[in-house]
Amino acid sequence: MGIVVQKYGGTSVATDELREKVTQRVREGRASHDIVVVVSAMGRKGDPYATDTFINLLRQAGNPEKHDLDIVMACGELISAAILATTLRQSGIKAQAVTGWQAGIVTDSTFGDARIITVRPDYLRGLLAQGVVPVVAGFQGASDGGDITTLGRGGSDTTAAALGVALGATCIEIYTDVEGIMTADPRLVPAARVLNALDYSEVFQMASQGAKVVHPRAVELAMQRHIPLVVKSTMSEASGTVITNTVLYENKLGKTVTAVAHLAGVSQVAIATPADDGTLEYEIFRRLALALVSVDLINVSPEEKKFIVESKDVPIVYEVLRDLSFRIVHKPDCAKVSIIGAGMRGVPGVMANIVLAMRESGVRILQTSDSHLTIAILVEEKDMERAVQALHQHFKLDHE
Ligand code: ADP
Ligand code: MG
């Protein structure tokens, strides 16, 4: 029997009613496959067993060490796993909660944003051989030294994909609170449509540009082994989005833009430098890398280095470059808005259309960058929603 990994997000396991839905899906899945379940912490920010609640609890005690913070952050998924395993057993399905460590997820030691190094799925295989459904606590693993680590926001998706790869799964299913991957975040664009079939590379771009419906690393992992990734709703019967690598050349003719994504909470940094042979440039980017500050929308010219960072990293930028005495200015409260589409490659006039859409909606473009699947613009955060809506409309994403 093939294996299917089913991942349920926080809102999908938050209530009895929803856990009943999950039970039903596990039961249905078991008719044809061995099922491995991966869960996130129950609920969202503000809920009693959500990860943020635990973080706040710890912060009340003082300024926590990263090591301790990861132990606390791993709790939400552990609770969730035990509750869902119990719920499944209650309805006659053999199930057991499994920690990230038990599931064999070995990571590096980057607390809070650890990378999976390898997966040793023997324990899971043992459970499956006994007809038990493992309910794995997502978002966490352990370093080879035995420290508990977490995988960063959205990390349960990565857990699911990594287990899918390690177990040679037939399919990785991501169950969430929307009916699939849509042309834009429906919270910003009510007219957004579900996309039934997408290519890994497009979804990877969308996720990297801020569409938090699935984690980019999960897409990358599934892509490496060509395992289909399906994003669908826990509640509804809709078929969701099937992500494979067969879509590109069949369906994309005539459609340039597939989706719009957005990322708030970024700041633009501009550093004035004396023109030199590149030594200073190297020094700037080397120091930022060492401080683990990730930079994006990078524009380098002889007199100026411009890029964006997450706003929380702005003080670090000033700190690590202080002794170089460059003039640094930053613009807070920015957002990156991107259009993504495999059909955009080599099509002229896309930028002109973006500029037109922004002019018509009165949004100022602060900076741009592009790759072959994506064009990103930086705008003020207050304009973000308008920009996303305008692009969605301008590129006719609400039509089939
Ligand atoms: P989960 O807890 O199930 O992992 P997330 O909150 O991480 O759920 O992701 C689902 C949310 O992603 C949706 O509620 C939606 O607001 C948001 N989202 C952002 N971009 C998109 C998109 N392009 N398509 C669908 N949902 C999106
Ligand atoms: Mg998520």
Coordinates of C-alpha atoms and ligand atoms in Angstrom, one line a residue:
M1 CA 0.0 0.0 0.0
G2 CA 1.3 3.5 -0.8
I3 CA 1.7 6.2 1.8
V4 CA -0.1 9.5 1.9
V5 CA 1.0 12.3 4.2
Q6 CA -1.8 14.5 5.4
K7 CA -0.9 17.8 7.1
Y8 CA -3.5 19.7 9.0
G9 CA -2.9 23.4 9.8
G10 CA -3.7 25.2 13.0
T11 CA -7.2 26.2 12.2
S12 CA -8.0 22.7 10.9
V13 CA -7.6 21.1 14.3
A14 CA -8.9 23.9 16.5
T15 CA -12.3 22.5 17.4
D16 CA -14.1 19.2 18.0
E17 CA -16.1 19.7 14.9
L18 CA -13.0 20.2 12.8
R19 CA -11.2 17.2 14.4
E20 CA -14.2 15.2 13.4
K21 CA -13.7 16.3 9.8
V22 CA -10.0 15.3 10.1
T23 CA -11.0 11.9 11.5
Q24 CA -13.3 11.4 8.5
R25 CA -10.5 12.3 6.1
V26 CA -8.0 9.9 7.7
R27 CA -10.6 7.1 7.6
E28 CA -11.3 7.8 3.9
G29 CA -7.6 7.9 3.1
R30 CA -6.9 4.6 4.9
A31 CA -9.2 2.8 2.4
S32 CA -6.5 3.0 -0.1
H33 CA -3.2 4.2 1.6
D34 CA -1.2 4.1 4.8
I35 CA -1.7 7.6 6.3
V36 CA 0.8 9.6 8.2
V37 CA -0.7 12.7 9.8
V38 CA 1.2 15.9 10.6
V39 CA -0.4 18.6 12.7
S40 CA 0.3 22.2 13.6
A41 CA -0.5 23.8 17.0
M42 CA -4.3 24.4 17.6
G43 CA -5.8 27.7 16.5
R44 CA -4.2 31.0 15.7
K45 CA -2.6 33.9 17.5
G46 CA -4.5 34.6 20.7
D47 CA -5.9 31.0 21.1
P48 CA -5.0 29.2 24.4
Y49 CA -2.8 26.5 22.9
A50 CA -1.4 28.5 19.9
T51 CA 2.4 28.9 19.7
D52 CA 2.2 32.7 20.3
T53 CA 0.5 32.1 23.6
F54 CA 3.4 29.9 24.8
I55 CA 5.9 32.4 23.6
N56 CA 4.2 35.2 25.6
L57 CA 4.1 33.0 28.7
L58 CA 7.8 32.4 28.5
R59 CA 8.6 36.1 27.8
Q60 CA 6.7 37.0 31.0
A61 CA 9.5 35.2 32.8
G62 CA 12.2 37.3 31.2
N63 CA 14.3 37.3 28.1
P64 CA 14.5 33.6 27.0
E65 CA 17.4 31.9 25.4
K66 CA 16.8 30.6 21.9
H67 CA 17.3 27.1 23.1
D68 CA 14.6 27.4 25.7
L69 CA 12.3 29.3 23.3
D70 CA 12.4 26.4 20.9
I71 CA 11.4 23.9 23.6
V72 CA 8.4 26.1 24.5
M73 CA 7.6 26.7 20.8
A74 CA 7.5 22.9 20.1
C75 CA 4.8 22.4 22.7
G76 CA 1.8 23.5 20.7
E77 CA 2.3 20.8 18.1
L78 CA 2.9 18.1 20.7
I79 CA -0.4 18.9 22.4
S80 CA -2.2 19.0 19.1
A81 CA -0.7 15.6 18.1
A82 CA -1.7 13.9 21.3
I83 CA -5.3 15.3 21.2
L84 CA -5.8 14.3 17.5
A85 CA -4.3 10.8 18.1
T86 CA -6.7 10.4 21.0
T87 CA -9.6 11.6 18.9
L88 CA -8.7 9.1 16.2
R89 CA -8.5 6.2 18.6
Q90 CA -11.8 7.2 20.1
S91 CA -13.4 6.6 16.8
G92 CA -11.7 3.3 16.3
I93 CA -8.6 4.2 14.3
K94 CA -5.3 3.0 15.8
A95 CA -3.2 6.1 16.2
Q96 CA -0.3 7.4 18.2
A97 CA 1.2 10.9 18.8
V98 CA 4.8 11.1 17.6
T99 CA 7.3 13.9 18.4
G100 CA 9.5 15.4 15.7
W101 CA 12.5 13.7 17.2
Q102 CA 10.7 10.3 17.2
A103 CA 9.7 10.9 13.6
G104 CA 13.4 11.0 12.9
I105 CA 13.6 14.7 11.8
V106 CA 17.3 15.7 12.3
T107 CA 18.0 19.4 11.9
D108 CA 20.9 21.8 12.2
S109 CA 21.1 23.9 15.4
T110 CA 19.7 27.1 14.1
F111 CA 17.1 27.6 16.8
G112 CA 13.8 29.1 15.6
D113 CA 14.6 28.5 11.9
A114 CA 16.3 25.1 11.7
R115 CA 17.0 23.3 8.5
I116 CA 16.3 19.6 8.1
I117 CA 19.5 17.7 7.5
T118 CA 18.1 14.2 7.2
V119 CA 15.0 12.1 8.1
R120 CA 15.3 8.7 9.7
P121 CA 11.8 7.3 9.3
D122 CA 12.3 3.8 10.9
Y123 CA 10.1 4.5 13.9
L124 CA 7.2 5.7 11.6
R125 CA 7.7 2.7 9.4
G126 CA 7.4 0.5 12.5
L127 CA 4.1 2.1 13.5
L128 CA 2.7 1.9 9.9
A129 CA 3.6 -1.8 9.9
Q130 CA 1.4 -2.3 12.9
G131 CA -1.5 -0.5 11.3
V132 CA -1.1 2.5 13.5
V133 CA -1.6 6.1 12.1
P134 CA 1.3 8.2 13.3
V135 CA 0.2 11.7 14.3
V136 CA 3.4 13.7 14.0
A137 CA 4.0 17.0 15.8
G138 CA 4.9 19.3 12.9
F139 CA 7.3 22.3 12.9
Q140 CA 10.0 20.6 14.9
G141 CA 12.9 18.3 15.0
A142 CA 16.1 17.7 17.0
S143 CA 19.7 18.4 16.3
D144 CA 22.2 15.5 16.2
G145 CA 23.3 16.8 19.7
G146 CA 19.7 16.2 20.9
D147 CA 18.5 19.8 21.2
I148 CA 14.9 20.4 20.3
T149 CA 14.6 22.8 17.3
T150 CA 11.8 24.5 15.4
L151 CA 11.6 25.0 11.7
G152 CA 10.2 28.6 11.5
R153 CA 6.7 29.9 10.6
G154 CA 4.8 27.5 8.4
G155 CA 7.3 24.7 9.3
S156 CA 4.7 22.0 9.6
D157 CA 4.4 22.1 5.8
T158 CA 8.1 21.4 5.7
T159 CA 7.7 18.5 8.1
A160 CA 5.0 17.0 5.9
A161 CA 7.0 17.3 2.8
A162 CA 10.2 16.0 4.4
L163 CA 8.4 12.9 5.7
G164 CA 6.7 12.4 2.3
V165 CA 10.1 12.4 0.7
A166 CA 11.7 10.1 3.3
L167 CA 8.8 7.6 3.1
G168 CA 8.5 7.8 -0.7
A169 CA 4.9 8.9 -0.3
T170 CA 2.5 8.8 -3.3
C171 CA 1.2 12.3 -2.4
I172 CA 1.5 15.0 0.2
E173 CA -1.8 16.7 1.1
I174 CA -1.8 20.1 2.9
Y175 CA -5.2 20.7 4.5
T176 CA -6.0 24.3 5.4
D177 CA -8.7 26.9 5.8
V178 CA -8.9 27.9 2.1
E179 CA -10.0 25.8 -0.8
G180 CA -6.6 25.7 -2.4
I181 CA -4.0 28.0 -3.8
M182 CA -5.7 31.1 -5.1
T183 CA -4.8 33.9 -7.5
A184 CA -4.2 36.1 -4.4
D185 CA -4.8 36.0 -0.7
P186 CA -8.6 36.0 -0.4
R187 CA -8.3 38.2 2.7
L188 CA -7.1 41.0 0.5
V189 CA -8.8 40.1 -2.8
P190 CA -12.4 38.8 -2.4
A191 CA -12.5 38.0 -6.1
A192 CA -9.5 35.7 -5.9
R193 CA -10.0 32.3 -7.6
V194 CA -8.8 28.8 -6.7
L195 CA -6.1 27.6 -9.2
N196 CA -6.7 23.8 -9.8
A197 CA -3.3 22.9 -11.3
L198 CA 0.0 24.6 -10.7
D199 CA 3.6 23.9 -11.4
Y200 CA 6.1 23.5 -8.5
S201 CA 8.2 26.4 -9.6
E202 CA 5.2 28.8 -9.6
V203 CA 4.1 27.8 -6.2
F204 CA 7.6 28.0 -4.9
Q205 CA 7.8 31.6 -6.2
M206 CA 4.4 32.5 -4.7
A207 CA 5.4 31.1 -1.4
S208 CA 8.8 32.8 -1.4
Q209 CA 7.1 36.1 -2.3
G210 CA 4.9 35.9 0.8
A211 CA 1.9 33.7 -0.1
K212 CA 1.9 31.9 3.2
V213 CA -0.6 29.2 2.2
V214 CA 2.3 26.8 1.8
H215 CA 5.9 27.0 2.9
P216 CA 8.5 27.3 0.1
R217 CA 10.8 24.6 1.6
A218 CA 7.9 22.2 1.4
V219 CA 7.4 22.9 -2.3
E220 CA 11.1 22.5 -2.9
L221 CA 11.3 19.1 -1.2
A222 CA 8.2 17.8 -3.0
M223 CA 9.6 19.1 -6.3
Q224 CA 13.0 17.3 -5.8
R225 CA 11.3 13.9 -5.8
H226 CA 8.3 14.8 -8.0
I227 CA 5.8 14.0 -5.3
P228 CA 2.5 15.6 -6.0
L229 CA 1.6 18.3 -3.5
V230 CA -2.1 18.9 -3.0
V231 CA -3.5 22.0 -1.1
K232 CA -7.1 21.7 -0.1
S233 CA -9.7 22.7 2.5
T234 CA -10.3 20.5 5.6
M235 CA -14.0 21.5 5.6
S236 CA -15.1 21.4 1.9
E237 CA -15.1 18.7 -0.7
A238 CA -13.5 20.8 -3.4
S239 CA -10.6 19.1 -5.1
G240 CA -8.1 21.9 -4.3
T241 CA -4.9 22.7 -6.0
V242 CA -2.7 19.9 -7.4
I243 CA 0.9 20.9 -7.7
T244 CA 3.1 18.9 -10.1
N245 CA 5.6 19.6 -12.8
T246 CA 3.5 18.6 -15.7
V247 CA 1.4 21.7 -16.0
L248 CA 3.8 24.3 -17.4
Y249 CA 3.8 23.5 -21.0
E250 CA 0.2 22.3 -21.3
N251 CA -1.9 24.9 -19.7
K252 CA 0.0 28.1 -19.7
L253 CA -0.4 29.2 -23.3
G254 CA -1.9 32.6 -23.4
K255 CA -1.8 33.3 -19.7
T256 CA 1.1 35.5 -18.6
V257 CA 0.3 36.1 -14.9
T258 CA -0.9 33.3 -12.5
A259 CA -1.1 35.1 -9.2
V260 CA -0.3 38.1 -7.0
A261 CA 1.5 37.7 -3.7
H262 CA 2.4 40.2 -0.9
L263 CA 4.7 40.5 2.0
A264 CA 4.3 43.2 4.6
G265 CA 6.6 44.2 7.4
V266 CA 9.7 45.1 5.4
S267 CA 11.9 48.1 5.3
Q268 CA 14.0 49.6 2.5
V269 CA 17.6 50.3 3.3
A270 CA 19.8 52.6 1.3
I271 CA 23.5 52.9 2.0
A272 CA 25.6 55.6 0.4
T273 CA 29.1 54.4 -0.3
P274 CA 32.2 55.9 -1.9
A275 CA 32.9 54.3 -5.3
D276 CA 35.5 51.6 -4.9
D277 CA 36.7 48.3 -6.4
G278 CA 33.9 46.3 -4.7
T279 CA 35.7 45.7 -1.4
L280 CA 33.1 47.8 0.5
E281 CA 30.2 46.1 -1.3
Y282 CA 31.6 42.7 -0.3
E283 CA 32.1 43.9 3.3
I284 CA 28.5 45.1 3.6
F285 CA 26.9 42.0 2.3
R286 CA 29.3 39.7 4.1
R287 CA 28.5 41.3 7.4
L288 CA 24.8 41.1 6.8
A289 CA 25.1 37.4 5.9
L290 CA 27.1 36.7 9.0
A291 CA 24.4 38.4 11.1
L292 CA 21.9 36.1 9.4
V293 CA 20.0 39.1 7.9
S294 CA 18.4 38.1 4.7
V295 CA 18.3 40.8 2.0
D296 CA 16.1 41.0 -1.0
L297 CA 15.3 43.4 -3.9
I298 CA 19.0 44.2 -4.1
N299 CA 20.1 47.1 -6.3
V300 CA 23.8 47.8 -6.4
S301 CA 25.2 50.9 -8.1
P302 CA 28.7 52.5 -7.5
E303 CA 27.3 55.1 -5.1
E304 CA 24.5 53.3 -3.5
K305 CA 23.5 49.9 -2.2
K306 CA 19.7 49.5 -1.8
F307 CA 17.8 46.5 -0.5
I308 CA 15.0 45.4 1.7
V309 CA 15.1 43.5 5.0
E310 CA 12.4 42.4 7.4
S311 CA 11.7 45.4 9.6
K312 CA 12.8 43.6 12.7
D313 CA 16.3 43.3 11.2
V314 CA 16.8 47.1 10.7
P315 CA 18.6 47.7 14.0
I316 CA 21.0 44.8 13.2
V317 CA 21.8 46.5 9.8
Y318 CA 22.8 49.7 11.6
E319 CA 24.7 47.8 14.2
V320 CA 26.8 45.6 12.0
L321 CA 27.7 48.5 9.6
R322 CA 28.2 51.2 12.3
D323 CA 32.0 51.3 12.2
L324 CA 32.1 51.7 8.4
S325 CA 30.6 55.2 8.8
F326 CA 28.5 55.1 5.7
R327 CA 25.4 57.2 5.5
I328 CA 22.5 54.8 6.0
V329 CA 18.8 55.7 5.6
H330 CA 15.9 53.4 5.9
K331 CA 12.2 53.6 5.0
P332 CA 10.0 51.6 7.4
D333 CA 6.5 50.3 6.8
C334 CA 7.0 49.0 3.3
A335 CA 5.5 45.9 1.5
K336 CA 6.6 43.8 -1.4
V337 CA 4.0 43.0 -4.0
S338 CA 4.8 40.4 -6.6
I339 CA 3.2 39.0 -9.7
I340 CA 4.1 35.4 -10.5
G341 CA 3.6 33.5 -13.7
A342 CA 5.5 30.9 -15.7
G343 CA 3.9 32.4 -18.8
M344 CA 5.6 35.7 -18.2
R345 CA 9.0 34.5 -19.6
G346 CA 10.0 36.6 -22.5
V347 CA 6.6 38.3 -22.8
P348 CA 7.1 42.1 -23.5
G349 CA 5.0 44.8 -21.8
V350 CA 4.4 43.2 -18.4
M351 CA 6.3 45.9 -16.6
A352 CA 4.5 48.6 -18.6
N353 CA 1.2 47.1 -17.4
I354 CA 2.3 47.0 -13.8
V355 CA 3.3 50.7 -14.0
L356 CA 0.0 51.6 -15.6
A357 CA -2.0 49.6 -12.9
M358 CA -0.1 51.4 -10.1
R359 CA -0.5 54.8 -11.7
E360 CA -4.2 54.3 -12.1
S361 CA -4.6 53.3 -8.5
G362 CA -2.3 56.1 -7.2
V363 CA 0.3 53.7 -5.8
R364 CA 3.9 54.9 -5.9
I365 CA 6.5 52.2 -6.8
L366 CA 9.6 52.6 -4.6
Q367 CA 11.8 49.9 -6.2
T368 CA 11.5 46.8 -8.4
S369 CA 13.2 43.6 -9.2
D370 CA 12.5 40.7 -11.5
S371 CA 13.4 37.1 -12.3
H372 CA 12.0 35.0 -15.0
L373 CA 8.9 33.9 -13.1
T374 CA 8.4 37.0 -11.0
I375 CA 8.3 40.8 -11.0
A376 CA 8.3 42.4 -7.5
I377 CA 7.6 46.0 -6.6
L378 CA 8.1 47.7 -3.3
V379 CA 5.3 50.0 -2.1
E380 CA 4.4 51.7 1.1
E381 CA 2.5 49.3 3.4
K382 CA -0.5 51.6 3.4
D383 CA -0.8 51.1 -0.4
M384 CA -0.3 47.3 -0.3
E385 CA -3.9 46.2 -0.4
R386 CA -4.7 48.6 -3.2
A387 CA -1.7 47.5 -5.2
V388 CA -2.6 43.8 -4.8
Q389 CA -6.2 44.4 -5.8
A390 CA -5.2 46.6 -8.8
L391 CA -2.7 44.0 -10.2
H392 CA -5.3 41.3 -9.7
Q393 CA -7.8 43.2 -11.6
H394 CA -5.5 44.6 -14.3
F395 CA -4.1 41.1 -15.2
K396 CA -7.7 39.7 -15.2
L397 CA -7.0 37.1 -12.6
D398 CA -10.6 36.9 -11.5
H399 CA -11.5 35.5 -14.9
E400 CA -10.8 31.9 -16.0
Ligands
ADP1 P1 -2.5 26.8 8.1 O1 -2.7 27.1 9.5 O2 -3.5 25.8 7.6 O3 -1.1 26.4 7.7 P2 -2.0 29.4 6.9 O4 -2.6 30.5 7.7 O5 -0.6 29.1 7.1 O6 -2.9 28.1 7.3 O7 -2.3 29.5 5.4 C1 -3.6 29.7 4.9 C2 -3.8 31.2 4.6 O8 -3.0 31.6 3.6 C3 -5.2 31.5 4.1 O9 -6.2 31.7 5.1 C4 -5.0 32.8 3.3 O10 -5.4 33.9 4.0 C5 -3.5 32.8 3.1 N1 -3.0 33.0 1.7 C6 -2.1 33.9 1.3 N2 -2.0 33.8 0.0 C7 -2.8 32.9 -0.5 C8 -3.1 32.3 -1.8 N3 -2.5 32.8 -2.9 N4 -4.0 31.4 -1.8 C9 -4.7 30.9 -0.7 N5 -4.4 31.4 0.5 C10 -3.5 32.4 0.7
MG2 MG 0.7 27.4 7.2

